[in-house]
Coordinates of C-alpha atoms in Angstrom, one line a residue:
Chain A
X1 CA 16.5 18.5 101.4
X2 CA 13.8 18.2 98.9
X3 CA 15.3 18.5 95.0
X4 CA 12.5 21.6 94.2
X5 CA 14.2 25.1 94.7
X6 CA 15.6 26.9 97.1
X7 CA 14.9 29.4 99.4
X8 CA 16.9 32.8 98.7
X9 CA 20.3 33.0 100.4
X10 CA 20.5 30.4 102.7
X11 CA 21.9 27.6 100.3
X12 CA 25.2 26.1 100.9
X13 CA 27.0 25.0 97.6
X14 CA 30.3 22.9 97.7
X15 CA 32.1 23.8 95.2
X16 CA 35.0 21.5 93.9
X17 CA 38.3 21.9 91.2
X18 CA 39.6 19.0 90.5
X19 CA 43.1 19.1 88.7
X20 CA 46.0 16.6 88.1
X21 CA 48.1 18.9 90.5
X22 CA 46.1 19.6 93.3
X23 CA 42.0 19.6 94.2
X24 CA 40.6 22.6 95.4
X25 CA 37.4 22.6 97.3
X26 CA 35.0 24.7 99.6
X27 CA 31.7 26.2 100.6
X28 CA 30.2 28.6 98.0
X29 CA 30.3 32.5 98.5
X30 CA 33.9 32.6 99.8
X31 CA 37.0 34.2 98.2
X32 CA 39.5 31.0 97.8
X33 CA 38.9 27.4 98.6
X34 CA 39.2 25.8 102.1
X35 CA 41.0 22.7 101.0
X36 CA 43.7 22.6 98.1
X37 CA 45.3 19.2 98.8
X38 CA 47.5 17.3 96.1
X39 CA 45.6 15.0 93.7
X40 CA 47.1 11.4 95.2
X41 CA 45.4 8.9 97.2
X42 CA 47.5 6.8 100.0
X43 CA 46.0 3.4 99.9
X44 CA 46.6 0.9 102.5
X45 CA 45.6 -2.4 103.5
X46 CA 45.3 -4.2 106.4
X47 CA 44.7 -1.3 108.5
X48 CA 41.7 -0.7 111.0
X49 CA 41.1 2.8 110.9
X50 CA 39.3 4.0 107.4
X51 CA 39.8 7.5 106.8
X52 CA 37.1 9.6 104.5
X53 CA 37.3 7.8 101.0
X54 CA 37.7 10.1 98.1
X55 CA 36.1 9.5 94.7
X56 CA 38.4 6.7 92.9
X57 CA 35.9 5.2 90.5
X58 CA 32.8 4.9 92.5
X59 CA 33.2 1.6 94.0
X60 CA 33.1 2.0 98.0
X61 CA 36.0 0.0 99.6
X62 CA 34.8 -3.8 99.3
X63 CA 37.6 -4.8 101.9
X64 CA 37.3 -3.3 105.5
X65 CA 41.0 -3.3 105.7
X66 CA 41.7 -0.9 103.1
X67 CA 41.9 2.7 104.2
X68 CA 42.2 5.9 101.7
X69 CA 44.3 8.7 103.0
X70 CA 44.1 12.2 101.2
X71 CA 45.0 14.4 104.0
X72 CA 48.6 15.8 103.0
X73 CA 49.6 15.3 106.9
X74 CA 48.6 11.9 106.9
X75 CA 49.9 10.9 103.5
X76 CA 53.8 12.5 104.0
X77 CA 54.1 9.9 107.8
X78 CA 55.9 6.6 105.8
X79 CA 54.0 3.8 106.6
X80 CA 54.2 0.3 105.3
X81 CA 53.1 -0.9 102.5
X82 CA 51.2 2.5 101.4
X83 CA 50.7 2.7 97.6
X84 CA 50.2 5.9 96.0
X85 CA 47.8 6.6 93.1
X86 CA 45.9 9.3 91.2
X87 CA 42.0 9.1 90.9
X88 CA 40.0 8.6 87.8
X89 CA 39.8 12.0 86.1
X90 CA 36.4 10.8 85.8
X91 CA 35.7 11.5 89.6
X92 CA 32.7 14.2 89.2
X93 CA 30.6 12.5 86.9
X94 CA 26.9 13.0 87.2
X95 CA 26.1 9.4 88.1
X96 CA 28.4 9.4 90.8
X97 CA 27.3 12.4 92.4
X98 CA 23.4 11.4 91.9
X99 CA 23.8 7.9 92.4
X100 CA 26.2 7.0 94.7
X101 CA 26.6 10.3 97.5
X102 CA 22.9 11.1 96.6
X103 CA 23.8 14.7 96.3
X104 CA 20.6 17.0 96.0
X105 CA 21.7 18.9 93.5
X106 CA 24.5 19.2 90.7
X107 CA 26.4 21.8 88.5
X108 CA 29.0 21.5 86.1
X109 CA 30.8 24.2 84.5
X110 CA 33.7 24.6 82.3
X111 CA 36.9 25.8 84.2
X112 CA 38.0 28.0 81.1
X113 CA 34.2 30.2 81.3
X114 CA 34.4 30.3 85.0
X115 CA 38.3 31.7 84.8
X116 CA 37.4 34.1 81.9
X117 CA 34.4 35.7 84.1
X118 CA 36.3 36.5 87.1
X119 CA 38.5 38.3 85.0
X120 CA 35.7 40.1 83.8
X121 CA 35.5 38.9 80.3
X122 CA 33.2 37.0 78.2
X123 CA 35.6 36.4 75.1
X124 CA 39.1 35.5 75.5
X125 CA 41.7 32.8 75.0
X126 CA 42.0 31.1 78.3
X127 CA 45.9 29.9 78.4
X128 CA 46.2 27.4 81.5
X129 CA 49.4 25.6 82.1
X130 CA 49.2 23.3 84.7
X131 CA 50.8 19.9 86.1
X132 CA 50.3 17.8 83.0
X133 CA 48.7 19.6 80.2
X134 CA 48.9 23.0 78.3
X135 CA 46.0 23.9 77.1
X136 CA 44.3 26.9 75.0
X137 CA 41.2 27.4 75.3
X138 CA 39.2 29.9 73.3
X139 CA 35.9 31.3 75.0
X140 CA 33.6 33.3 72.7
X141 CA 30.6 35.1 74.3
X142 CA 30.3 32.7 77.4
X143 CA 30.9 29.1 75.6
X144 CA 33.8 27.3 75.1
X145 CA 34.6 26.6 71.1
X146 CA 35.2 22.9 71.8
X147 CA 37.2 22.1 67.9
X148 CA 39.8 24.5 68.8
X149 CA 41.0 24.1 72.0
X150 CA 44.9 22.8 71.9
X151 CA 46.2 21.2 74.5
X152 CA 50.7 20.5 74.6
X153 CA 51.6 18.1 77.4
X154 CA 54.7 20.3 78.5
X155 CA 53.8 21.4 81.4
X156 CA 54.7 21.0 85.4
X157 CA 55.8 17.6 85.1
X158 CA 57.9 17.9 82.2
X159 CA 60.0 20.5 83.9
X160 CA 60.0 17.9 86.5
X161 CA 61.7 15.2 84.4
X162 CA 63.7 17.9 83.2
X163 CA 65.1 18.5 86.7
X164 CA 65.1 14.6 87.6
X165 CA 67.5 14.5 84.9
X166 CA 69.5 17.5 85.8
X167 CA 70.0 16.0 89.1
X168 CA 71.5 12.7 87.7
X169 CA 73.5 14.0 85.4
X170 CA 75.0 15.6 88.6
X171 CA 75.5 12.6 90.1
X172 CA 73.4 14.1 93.3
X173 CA 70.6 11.4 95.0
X174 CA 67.3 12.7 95.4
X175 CA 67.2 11.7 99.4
X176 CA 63.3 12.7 100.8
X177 CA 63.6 14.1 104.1
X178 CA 61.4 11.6 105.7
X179 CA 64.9 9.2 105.4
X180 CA 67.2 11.2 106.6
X181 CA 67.6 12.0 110.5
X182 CA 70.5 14.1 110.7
X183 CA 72.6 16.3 108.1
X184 CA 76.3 17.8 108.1
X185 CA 76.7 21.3 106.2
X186 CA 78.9 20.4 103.6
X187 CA 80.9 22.7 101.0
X188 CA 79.3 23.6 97.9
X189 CA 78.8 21.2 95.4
X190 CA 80.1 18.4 97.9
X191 CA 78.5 15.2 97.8
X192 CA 76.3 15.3 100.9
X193 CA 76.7 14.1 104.4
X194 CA 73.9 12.6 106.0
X195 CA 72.4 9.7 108.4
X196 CA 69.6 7.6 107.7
X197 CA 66.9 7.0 110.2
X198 CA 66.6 3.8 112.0
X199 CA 63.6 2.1 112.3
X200 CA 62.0 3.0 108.9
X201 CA 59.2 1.1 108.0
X202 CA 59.3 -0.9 104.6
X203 CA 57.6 2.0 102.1
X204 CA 56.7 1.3 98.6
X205 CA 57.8 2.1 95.4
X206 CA 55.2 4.6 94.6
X207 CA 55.1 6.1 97.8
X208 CA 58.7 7.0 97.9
X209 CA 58.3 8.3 94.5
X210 CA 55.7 10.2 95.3
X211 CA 58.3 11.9 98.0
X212 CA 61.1 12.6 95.9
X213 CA 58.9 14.2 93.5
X214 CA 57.8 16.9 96.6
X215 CA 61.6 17.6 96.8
X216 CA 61.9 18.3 93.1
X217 CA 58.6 20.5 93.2
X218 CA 60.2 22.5 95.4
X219 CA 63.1 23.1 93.6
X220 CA 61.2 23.5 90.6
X221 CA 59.5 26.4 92.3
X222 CA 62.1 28.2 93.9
X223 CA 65.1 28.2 91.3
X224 CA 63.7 28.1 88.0
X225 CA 63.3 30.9 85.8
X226 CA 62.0 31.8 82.0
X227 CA 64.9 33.5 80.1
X228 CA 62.9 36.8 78.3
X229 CA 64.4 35.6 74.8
X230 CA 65.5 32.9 73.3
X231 CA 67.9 30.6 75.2
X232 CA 71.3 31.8 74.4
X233 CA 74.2 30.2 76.0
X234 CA 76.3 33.9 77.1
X235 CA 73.2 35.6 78.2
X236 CA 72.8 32.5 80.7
X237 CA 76.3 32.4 81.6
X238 CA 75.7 35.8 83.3
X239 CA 72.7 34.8 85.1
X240 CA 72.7 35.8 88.7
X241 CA 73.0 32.1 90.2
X242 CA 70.5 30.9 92.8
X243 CA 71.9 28.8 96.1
X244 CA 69.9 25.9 96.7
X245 CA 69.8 23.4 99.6
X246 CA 68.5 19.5 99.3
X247 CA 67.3 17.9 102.5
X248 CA 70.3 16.2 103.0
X249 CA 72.1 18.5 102.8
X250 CA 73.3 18.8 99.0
X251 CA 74.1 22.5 98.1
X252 CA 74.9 24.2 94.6
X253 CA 74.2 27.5 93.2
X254 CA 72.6 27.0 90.1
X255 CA 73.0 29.1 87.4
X256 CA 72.5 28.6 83.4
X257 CA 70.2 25.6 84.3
X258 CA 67.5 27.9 85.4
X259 CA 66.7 29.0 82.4
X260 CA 68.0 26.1 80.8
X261 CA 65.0 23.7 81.9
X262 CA 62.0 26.1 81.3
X263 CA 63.2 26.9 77.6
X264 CA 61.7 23.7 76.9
X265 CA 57.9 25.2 77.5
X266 CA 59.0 27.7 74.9
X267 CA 61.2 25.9 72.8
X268 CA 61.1 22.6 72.6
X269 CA 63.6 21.4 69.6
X270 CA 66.4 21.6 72.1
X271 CA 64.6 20.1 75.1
X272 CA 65.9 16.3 76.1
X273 CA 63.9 13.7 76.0
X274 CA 61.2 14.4 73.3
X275 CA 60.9 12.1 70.5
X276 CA 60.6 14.3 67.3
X277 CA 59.9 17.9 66.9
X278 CA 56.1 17.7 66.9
X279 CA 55.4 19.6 70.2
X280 CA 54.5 22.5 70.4
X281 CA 55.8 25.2 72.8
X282 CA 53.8 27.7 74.6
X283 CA 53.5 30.5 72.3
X284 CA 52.6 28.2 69.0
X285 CA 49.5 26.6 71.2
X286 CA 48.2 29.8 71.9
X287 CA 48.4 30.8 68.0
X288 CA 47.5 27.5 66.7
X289 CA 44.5 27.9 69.0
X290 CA 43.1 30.6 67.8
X291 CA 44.1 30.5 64.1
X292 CA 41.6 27.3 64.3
X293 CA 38.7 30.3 65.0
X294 CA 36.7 32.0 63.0
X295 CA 38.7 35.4 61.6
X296 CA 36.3 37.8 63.2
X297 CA 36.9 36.8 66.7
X298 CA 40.5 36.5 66.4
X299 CA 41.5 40.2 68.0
X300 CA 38.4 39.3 70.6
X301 CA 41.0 36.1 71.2
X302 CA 43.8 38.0 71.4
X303 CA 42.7 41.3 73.3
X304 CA 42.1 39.2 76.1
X305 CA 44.4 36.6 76.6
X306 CA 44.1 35.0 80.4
X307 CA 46.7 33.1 81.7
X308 CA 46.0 30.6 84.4
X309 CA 47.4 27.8 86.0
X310 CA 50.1 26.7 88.7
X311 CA 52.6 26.3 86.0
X312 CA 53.0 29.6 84.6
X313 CA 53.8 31.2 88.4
X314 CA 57.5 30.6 87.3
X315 CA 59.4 34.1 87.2
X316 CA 59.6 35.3 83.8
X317 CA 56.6 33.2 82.5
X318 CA 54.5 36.1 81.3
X319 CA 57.0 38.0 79.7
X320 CA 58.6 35.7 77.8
X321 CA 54.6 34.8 76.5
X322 CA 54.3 38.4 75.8
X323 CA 57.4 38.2 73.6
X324 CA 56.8 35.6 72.2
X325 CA 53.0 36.2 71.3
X326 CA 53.8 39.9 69.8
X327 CA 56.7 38.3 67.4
X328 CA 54.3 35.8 66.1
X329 CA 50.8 38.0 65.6
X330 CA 50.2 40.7 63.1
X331 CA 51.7 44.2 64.1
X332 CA 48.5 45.7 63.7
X333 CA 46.5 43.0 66.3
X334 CA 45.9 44.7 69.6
X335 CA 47.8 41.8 71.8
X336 CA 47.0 42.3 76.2
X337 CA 47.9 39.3 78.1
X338 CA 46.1 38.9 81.4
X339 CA 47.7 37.6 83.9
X340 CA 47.1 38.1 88.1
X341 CA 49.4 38.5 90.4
X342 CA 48.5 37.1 93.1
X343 CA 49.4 33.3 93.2
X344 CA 45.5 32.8 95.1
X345 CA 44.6 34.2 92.0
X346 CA 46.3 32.4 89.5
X347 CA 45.5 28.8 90.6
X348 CA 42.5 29.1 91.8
X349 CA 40.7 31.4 89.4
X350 CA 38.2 28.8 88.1
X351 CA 37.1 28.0 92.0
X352 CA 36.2 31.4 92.5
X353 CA 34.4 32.0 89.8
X354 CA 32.8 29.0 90.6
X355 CA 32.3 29.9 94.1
X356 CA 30.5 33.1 93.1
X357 CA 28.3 31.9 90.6
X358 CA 26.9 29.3 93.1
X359 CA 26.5 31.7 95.7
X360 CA 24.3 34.3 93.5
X361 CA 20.9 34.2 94.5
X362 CA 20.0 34.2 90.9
X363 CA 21.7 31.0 90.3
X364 CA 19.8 28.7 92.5
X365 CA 17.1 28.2 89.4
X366 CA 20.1 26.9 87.2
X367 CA 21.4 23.8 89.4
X368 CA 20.2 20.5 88.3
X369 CA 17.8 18.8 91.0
X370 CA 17.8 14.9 91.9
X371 CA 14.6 15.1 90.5
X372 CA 15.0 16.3 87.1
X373 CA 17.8 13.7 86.8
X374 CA 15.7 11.2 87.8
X375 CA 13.1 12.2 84.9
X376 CA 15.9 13.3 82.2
X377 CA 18.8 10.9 82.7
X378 CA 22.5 12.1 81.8
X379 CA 21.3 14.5 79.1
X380 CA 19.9 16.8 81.0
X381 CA 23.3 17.9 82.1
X382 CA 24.5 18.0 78.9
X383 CA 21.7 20.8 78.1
X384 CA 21.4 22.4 81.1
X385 CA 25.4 22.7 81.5
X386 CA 26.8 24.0 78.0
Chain B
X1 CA 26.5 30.2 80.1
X2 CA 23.9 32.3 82.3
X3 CA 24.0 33.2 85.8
X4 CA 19.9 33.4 85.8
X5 CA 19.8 37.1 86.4
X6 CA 16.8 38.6 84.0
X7 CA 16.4 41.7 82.8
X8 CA 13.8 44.8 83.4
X9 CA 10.9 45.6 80.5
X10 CA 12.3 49.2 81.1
X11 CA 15.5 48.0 79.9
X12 CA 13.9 46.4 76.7
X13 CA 11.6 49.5 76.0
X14 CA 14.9 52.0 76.3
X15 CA 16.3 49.4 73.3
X16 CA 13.7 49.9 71.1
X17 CA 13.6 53.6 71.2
X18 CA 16.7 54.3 70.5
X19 CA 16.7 51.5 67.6
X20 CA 13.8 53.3 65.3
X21 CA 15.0 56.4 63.7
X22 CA 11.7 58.1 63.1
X23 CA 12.3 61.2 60.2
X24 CA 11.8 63.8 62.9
X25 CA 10.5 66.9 62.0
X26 CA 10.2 67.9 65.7
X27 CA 13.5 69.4 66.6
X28 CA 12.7 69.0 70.3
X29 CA 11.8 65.6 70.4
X30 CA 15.2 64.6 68.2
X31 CA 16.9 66.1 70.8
X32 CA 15.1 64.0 73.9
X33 CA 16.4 61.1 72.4
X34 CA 19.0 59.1 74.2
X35 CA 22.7 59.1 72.6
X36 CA 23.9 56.7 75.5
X37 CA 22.5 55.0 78.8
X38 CA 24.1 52.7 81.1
X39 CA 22.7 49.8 82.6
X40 CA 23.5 48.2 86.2
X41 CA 22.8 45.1 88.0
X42 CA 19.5 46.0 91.1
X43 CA 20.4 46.0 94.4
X44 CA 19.6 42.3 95.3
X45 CA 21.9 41.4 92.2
X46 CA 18.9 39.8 90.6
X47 CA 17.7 42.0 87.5
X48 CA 19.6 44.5 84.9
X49 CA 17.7 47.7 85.0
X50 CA 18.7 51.4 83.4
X51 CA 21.4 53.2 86.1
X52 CA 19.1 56.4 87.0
X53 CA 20.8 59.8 85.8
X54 CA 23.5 58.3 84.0
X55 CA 22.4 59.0 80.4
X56 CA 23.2 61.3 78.0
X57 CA 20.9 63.4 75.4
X58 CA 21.3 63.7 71.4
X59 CA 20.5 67.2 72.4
X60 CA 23.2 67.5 74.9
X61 CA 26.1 69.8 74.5
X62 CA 29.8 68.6 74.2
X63 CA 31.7 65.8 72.8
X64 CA 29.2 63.0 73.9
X65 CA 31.7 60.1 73.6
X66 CA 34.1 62.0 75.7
X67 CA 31.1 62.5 78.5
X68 CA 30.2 58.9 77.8
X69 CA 33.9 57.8 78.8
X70 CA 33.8 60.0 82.2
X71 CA 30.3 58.5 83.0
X72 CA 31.3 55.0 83.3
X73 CA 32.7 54.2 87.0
X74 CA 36.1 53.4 87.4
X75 CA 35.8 50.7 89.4
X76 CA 32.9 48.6 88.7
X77 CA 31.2 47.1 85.5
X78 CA 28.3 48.5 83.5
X79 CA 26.8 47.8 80.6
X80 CA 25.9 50.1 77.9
X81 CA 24.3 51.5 74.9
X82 CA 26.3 54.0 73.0
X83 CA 24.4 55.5 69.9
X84 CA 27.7 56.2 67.7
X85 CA 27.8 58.7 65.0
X86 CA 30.4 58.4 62.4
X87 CA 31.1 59.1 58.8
X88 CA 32.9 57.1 56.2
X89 CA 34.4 58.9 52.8
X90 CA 31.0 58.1 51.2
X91 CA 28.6 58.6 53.9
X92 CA 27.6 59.4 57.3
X93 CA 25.8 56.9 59.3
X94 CA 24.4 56.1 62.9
X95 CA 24.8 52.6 64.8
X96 CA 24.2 51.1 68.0
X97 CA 26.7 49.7 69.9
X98 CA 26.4 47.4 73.0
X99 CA 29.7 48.0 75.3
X100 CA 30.3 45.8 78.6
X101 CA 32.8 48.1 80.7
X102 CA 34.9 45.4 82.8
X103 CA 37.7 47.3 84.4
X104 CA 40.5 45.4 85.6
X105 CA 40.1 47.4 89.3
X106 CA 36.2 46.1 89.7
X107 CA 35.9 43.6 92.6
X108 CA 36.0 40.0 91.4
X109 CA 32.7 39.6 92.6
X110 CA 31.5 42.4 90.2
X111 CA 33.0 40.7 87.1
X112 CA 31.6 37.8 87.2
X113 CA 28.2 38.7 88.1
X114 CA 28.6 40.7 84.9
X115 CA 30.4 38.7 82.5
X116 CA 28.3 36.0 83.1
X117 CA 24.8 37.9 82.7
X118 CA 25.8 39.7 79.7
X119 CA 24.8 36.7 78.0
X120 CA 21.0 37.7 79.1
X121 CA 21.1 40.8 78.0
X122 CA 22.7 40.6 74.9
X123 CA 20.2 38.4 73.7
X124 CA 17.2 40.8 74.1
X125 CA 18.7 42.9 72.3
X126 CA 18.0 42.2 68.8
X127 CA 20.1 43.0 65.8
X128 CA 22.7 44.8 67.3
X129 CA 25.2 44.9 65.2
X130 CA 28.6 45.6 67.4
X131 CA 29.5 44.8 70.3
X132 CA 32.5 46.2 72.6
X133 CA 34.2 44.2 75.6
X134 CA 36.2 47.5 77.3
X135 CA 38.5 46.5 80.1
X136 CA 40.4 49.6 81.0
X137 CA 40.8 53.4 80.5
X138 CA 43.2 53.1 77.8
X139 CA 41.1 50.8 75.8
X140 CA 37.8 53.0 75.9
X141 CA 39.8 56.7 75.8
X142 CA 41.0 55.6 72.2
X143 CA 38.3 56.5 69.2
X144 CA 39.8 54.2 66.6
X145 CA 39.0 51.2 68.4
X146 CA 35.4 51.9 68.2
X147 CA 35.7 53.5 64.8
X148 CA 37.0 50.4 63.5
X149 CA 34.6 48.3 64.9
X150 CA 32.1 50.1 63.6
X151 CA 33.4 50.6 60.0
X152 CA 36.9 49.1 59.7
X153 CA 39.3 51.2 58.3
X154 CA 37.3 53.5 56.2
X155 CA 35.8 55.4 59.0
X156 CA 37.2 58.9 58.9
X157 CA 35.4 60.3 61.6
X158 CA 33.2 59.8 65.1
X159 CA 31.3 62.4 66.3
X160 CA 32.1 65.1 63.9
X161 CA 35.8 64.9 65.1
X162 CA 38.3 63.5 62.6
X163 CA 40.0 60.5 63.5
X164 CA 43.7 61.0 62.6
X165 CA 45.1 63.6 64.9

């Protein structure tokens, strides 16, 4: 494929998210990614077979014994000595792309724009909450204002930690069910009653990590909940309670700690763990954010407030955002949160606004050839991709 | 950030006309001037160009912004040139105001094709003064919005009807 332009319709984009979470990828033109795969790479060595090698920094494998696994199937099968790691955020850079996969041609675009279009809005405050960050991000007229984005790192994986902890101060082990081969049903709140598989091959450290933090994810996802005000101890007392099962076999119902855990998004003077009080919790990023904006824009900002990200699909997210947002703004600021709900959605609203931007015929004059990077070096991607 | 669509001369020439405010002595001709139009993306997706019969006449009769609010389709974008009458305590005055209609039932395909070439159009047209980003019924139905964009809070009326009832 020659880097000139392109005929019409008949061009196939990739288009790829990369987060800390999860990556989602696919082909152009289609409503929701074909591949949304966790952001780990399983490395081995000493092995013969070499599965597809993901972006890590740009160096191909040197050894021939070391393999990369990304597939989810392949990665959760314990096998010996498999460490798990995270790539280099840095995975799409432009060098990479042209250089070393020799990629025709090359886009970057800001996740924040792409989420605010397919919502059908060209000024808003984009509010993503993901795995490891928090971030506001303001978007006036198409471009991101770069000085006052505010990013918190309470997200995902602090609620994580939260949980980790909750567990231990339980006294309950966090047993990944690749270990365990059979289970008893115990009582409620019994310790649990399990066997371990024979013949386990000697994992890692990371690896096994990596597998008890599945467990808690799920737990995470299933039993948490935001409280609509401010913690309060009575109100949580009368929470409906939520069963939950561990794979081996650990049961409890759960109660105040649902919204226990979360309130540290919102609030986090009373959440373990933090040195100091200098974090901010969800509703003060979102106003700190956009107080850092010009005055004019600021009911633009807050008219259209879109909220994104695999964090904030925990019940009671939005209301308690929506609370939180109209106690702290002017009463005469026109607040409207935005928030799908679909979970495709939600997560993947910046790879389908990707995915349709690539696919418009229109478009195929904006992507950045071989050739011009050949001729303009790096900056041409830093003007032709505000 | 631009999605490459362009936009039509037509579209450009429509701008201009309804940005000069000629002293009129001819009655008739006042009255072929447009209040509002609407624009839409071609059929291939690859220009903006004026949507045919969806415009409405300073000469027309009826409250214009309430026909302007039933013209827009309720589920797909537009954008649009609304040519707002409204009076302050002091005086009465005439602006243009560029709306993008986005609402939240539109196909996600539709959105973004929009919010992302409303970059292109914006930018031909010169030295317009508000802008409106309308995502719902609700939002566009209520008057004050757009009187306070227009004028803040010393507008007292749009379109001859008073603001506060």
């Amino acid at each position: 494929m020659s880097g000139g332009v392109y005929g019409g319709d008949e061009v196939g984009a990739l288009v790829f998210d990369i987060g800390s979470y999860t990556v989602r990828a696919g082909y152009a033109g289609e409503d929701c990614p074909k591949a949304d795969f966790p952001t780990v790479i399983g490395v081995t060595l000493d092995r013969e077979d070499g599965s597809a090698p993901m972006e890590t920094d740009g160096e191909k494998p040197k050894q021939s014994g070391t393999a990369y696994y990304i597939d989810t199937n392949q990665l959760r099968v314990p096998r010996e000595q498999m460490e798990v790691m995270s790539p280099l955020k840095n995975g799409m850079s432009t060098s990479l792309m042209f250089e070393h996969y020799n990629i025709p041609a090359f886009f970057l675009c800001k996740t924040a724009v792409l989420s605010s279009f397919a919502n059908g809005r060209s000024t808003g405050l984009v509010l993503d909450s993901g795995a490891t960050h928090t971030t506001a991000i303001p978007v006036h007229d198409g471009y991101v204002l770069q000085q006052c984005i505010v990013k918190s790192p309470l997200a995902g994986d602090f609620m994580s930690m939260q949980c980790r902890e909750l567990f231990q101060d339980l006294s309950v082990e966090i047993v990944p069910p690749y270990i365990i081969a059979s289970k008893d049903p115990v009582r409620e709140g019994s310790p649990a009653s399990w066997k371990k598989k024979e013949k386990l091959p000697q994992v890692t450290r990371s690896w096994h990590n990596y597998m008890c933090n599945t467990v808690i994810q799920d737990f995470q996802a299933s039993v948490l909940q935001v409280s609509d005000s401010p913690y309060d101890e009575q109100v949580a007392a009368q929470m409906p309670t939520v069963h939950y099962e561990l794979p081996n076999g650990y049961n409890c119902d759960f109660g105040a700690e649902r919204l226990k855990i979360p309130e540290g998004l919102f609030d986090p003077s009373n959440a373990k763990g933090l040195s100091g009080n200098t974090m901010l919790g969800v509703g003060h990023v979102v106003t700190t954010s956009v107080g850092m904006c010009d005055i004019d824009i600021r009911p633009g900002l807050y008219g259209s407030v879109i909220v994104t990200g695999g964090n904030t699909l925990i019940q009671g997210f939005t209301d308690r955002l929506n609370r939180e947002l109209s106690q702290k703004t002017p009463p005469s600021m026109r607040l409207k949160l935005i928030a799908n709900n679909t979970t495709v959605e939600r997560r993947f609203s910046a790879w389908i606004g990707g995915s349709i931007l690539a696919s418009l015929g229109t478009f195929q004059q904006m992507w950045i050839s071989k050739q011009e990077y050949e001729e303009g070096g790096k900056q041409c991607v830093d003007r032709k991709c505000p | 950030m631009a999605s490459g669509v362009t936009v039509e001369e037509n579209v450009l020439t429509i701008f201009n006309e309804m940005k000069v405010r000629k002293a009129q002595a001819n009655e008739d001709e006042k009255k072929k001037r447009k209040k509002a139009v609407l624009f839409c993306l071609s059929e291939d997706k690859k220009k903006i160009i004026m949507e045919e019969g969806r415009e409405i006449l300073q000469g027309d009769e009826g409250d214009p912004y309430l026909k302007f609010v039933k013209m827009l389709p309720s589920d797909d974008c537009r954008y649009a040139l609304y040519d707002a009458t409204y009076e302050t305590k002091e005086t009465k005055k005439e602006d243009l105001v560029f709306i993008f209609w986005a609402p939240e039932c539109a196909p996600l395909k539709s959105k973004m094709i929009y919010a992302s070439s409303k970059d292109a159009i914006k930018k031909k047209f010169t030295g317009i003064k508000h802008e409106w980003q309308v995502n719902g019924l609700e939002d566009i139905k209520d008057r004050k919005t757009l009187a306070e964009k227009l004028g803040g809070s010393s507008v007292v009326s749009l379109e001859g009807k008073p603001l506060n009832d």
